[in-house]
mmCIF file of C-alpha atoms in Angstrom:
data_model
loop_
_atom_site.group_PDB
_atom_site.id
_atom_site.type_symbol
_atom_site.label_atom_id
_atom_site.label_comp_id
_atom_site.label_asym_id
_atom_site.label_seq_id
_atom_site.Cartn_x
_atom_site.Cartn_y
_atom_site.Cartn_z
ATOM 1 C CA MET A 1 3.502 -14.773 -0.579
ATOM 2 C CA LYS A 2 2.373 -13.039 2.637
ATOM 3 C CA SER A 3 5.869 -11.661 3.232
ATOM 4 C CA LEU A 4 6.190 -10.388 -0.329
ATOM 5 C CA ALA A 5 2.799 -8.682 -0.249
ATOM 6 C CA THR A 6 3.584 -7.115 3.127
ATOM 7 C CA ALA A 7 6.927 -5.844 1.814
ATOM 8 C CA VAL A 8 5.199 -4.254 -1.192
ATOM 9 C CA LEU A 9 2.660 -2.530 1.056
ATOM 10 C CA ASN A 10 5.273 -1.276 3.507
ATOM 11 C CA MET A 11 7.473 0.137 0.744
ATOM 12 C CA ALA A 12 4.540 1.794 -0.987
ATOM 13 C CA ALA A 13 3.376 3.310 2.305
ATOM 14 C CA PHE A 14 6.876 4.634 2.956
ATOM 15 C CA LEU A 15 7.046 6.263 -0.465
ATOM 16 C CA GLU A 16 3.584 7.769 -0.181
ATOM 17 C CA LEU A 17 3.606 8.870 3.452
ATOM 18 C CA SER A 18 7.183 10.105 3.907
ATOM 19 C CA GLY A 19 7.811 13.805 4.047
ATOM 20 C CA ASP A 20 9.129 15.733 1.077
ATOM 21 C CA GLU A 21 12.737 15.483 2.258
ATOM 22 C CA ILE A 22 13.053 11.679 2.254
ATOM 23 C CA PRO A 23 12.771 10.392 -0.426
ATOM 24 C CA ASP A 24 12.764 12.867 -3.276
ATOM 25 C CA PRO A 25 9.061 13.484 -4.115
ATOM 26 C CA ASP A 26 9.563 12.983 -7.848
ATOM 27 C CA GLY A 27 11.500 9.777 -7.257
ATOM 28 C CA ALA A 28 8.816 8.488 -4.895
ATOM 29 C CA ALA A 29 6.093 9.264 -7.449
ATOM 30 C CA SER A 30 8.048 7.461 -10.168
ATOM 31 C CA ALA A 31 8.546 4.431 -7.923
ATOM 32 C CA LEU A 32 4.820 4.273 -7.149
ATOM 33 C CA GLU A 33 3.965 4.568 -10.841
ATOM 34 C CA GLN A 34 6.325 1.690 -11.609
ATOM 35 C CA LEU A 35 4.775 -0.340 -8.783
ATOM 36 C CA ALA A 36 1.295 0.312 -10.197
ATOM 37 C CA TYR A 37 2.420 -0.861 -13.625
ATOM 38 C CA ASP A 38 4.125 -3.971 -12.259
ATOM 39 C CA LEU A 39 1.080 -4.895 -10.188
ATOM 40 C CA SER A 40 -1.217 -4.342 -13.172
ATOM 41 C CA GLU A 41 0.599 -7.291 -14.757
ATOM 42 C CA ALA A 42 -0.058 -9.552 -11.750
ATOM 43 C CA GLU A 43 -2.333 -12.562 -11.946
ATOM 44 C CA ALA A 44 -5.703 -12.541 -10.187
ATOM 45 C CA GLY A 45 -4.436 -14.854 -7.431
ATOM 46 C CA GLU A 46 -1.491 -12.582 -6.747
ATOM 47 C CA LEU A 47 -3.762 -9.561 -6.426
ATOM 48 C CA GLU A 48 -6.025 -11.504 -4.077
ATOM 49 C CA GLU A 49 -2.983 -12.227 -1.895
ATOM 50 C CA LEU A 50 -2.229 -8.519 -1.888
ATOM 51 C CA ARG A 51 -5.802 -7.757 -0.816
ATOM 52 C CA THR A 52 -5.426 -10.314 1.986
ATOM 53 C CA ALA A 53 -2.189 -8.657 3.096
ATOM 54 C CA ILE A 54 -3.948 -5.290 3.153
ATOM 55 C CA GLY A 55 -6.486 -6.829 5.520
ATOM 56 C CA TRP A 56 -3.714 -8.158 7.774
ATOM 57 C CA GLN A 57 -2.029 -4.778 7.839
ATOM 58 C CA MET A 58 -5.319 -3.046 8.652
ATOM 59 C CA ASP A 59 -5.918 -5.505 11.494
ATOM 60 C CA MET A 60 -2.589 -4.485 13.040
ATOM 61 C CA ILE A 61 -3.583 -0.814 13.257
ATOM 62 C CA PRO A 62 -5.751 -0.100 16.309
ATOM 63 C CA ILE A 63 -9.202 1.211 15.507
ATOM 64 C CA GLU A 64 -9.484 3.395 18.579
ATOM 65 C CA ALA A 65 -6.990 6.047 19.606
ATOM 66 C CA ARG A 66 -5.000 5.964 16.375
ATOM 67 C CA THR A 67 -2.065 8.284 16.103
ATOM 68 C CA PRO A 68 -2.062 10.613 13.071
ATOM 69 C CA GLU A 69 0.582 8.368 11.481
ATOM 70 C CA GLU A 70 -1.513 5.237 12.060
ATOM 71 C CA GLN A 71 -4.570 6.963 10.612
ATOM 72 C CA ALA A 72 -2.593 8.054 7.535
ATOM 73 C CA LYS A 73 -1.380 4.471 6.986
ATOM 74 C CA ALA A 74 -4.902 3.079 7.489
ATOM 75 C CA ASP A 75 -6.273 5.540 4.918
ATOM 76 C CA PHE A 76 -3.435 4.666 2.533
ATOM 77 C CA LEU A 77 -4.074 0.924 2.863
ATOM 78 C CA ARG A 78 -7.847 1.316 2.531
ATOM 79 C CA ASN A 79 -7.400 3.106 -0.815
ATOM 80 C CA PHE A 80 -4.281 1.275 -2.060
ATOM 81 C CA MET A 81 -5.843 -0.888 -4.771
ATOM 82 C CA GLU A 82 -8.045 1.917 -6.089
ATOM 83 C CA ASN A 83 -5.222 4.480 -6.090
ATOM 84 C CA LEU A 84 -3.048 2.159 -8.179
ATOM 85 C CA GLY A 85 -5.890 1.437 -10.597
ATOM 86 C CA LEU A 86 -6.220 -2.161 -9.382
ATOM 87 C CA ASP A 87 -9.653 -2.013 -7.749
ATOM 88 C CA ASN A 88 -11.330 -3.840 -10.650
ATOM 89 C CA ALA A 89 -8.466 -6.205 -11.400
#
């Protein structure tokens, strides 16, 4: 499950944090909306695994001397569940 949750987070971060040229902004927004819907159907244990994976990903980003890209990913991960409407799930 760790690998699946990590893959979901990495793909979502790519869609959210990529520039407007790659991928198409409307396509990226649609993909994130579909991801939010799919995850809203997840069981509580699956969402807890996703929260755990967020923690692992955050642990891999250095706290000090973050690059702008690392800071953007950290901010994205910190707000991931809330932004997809899953913070109370």
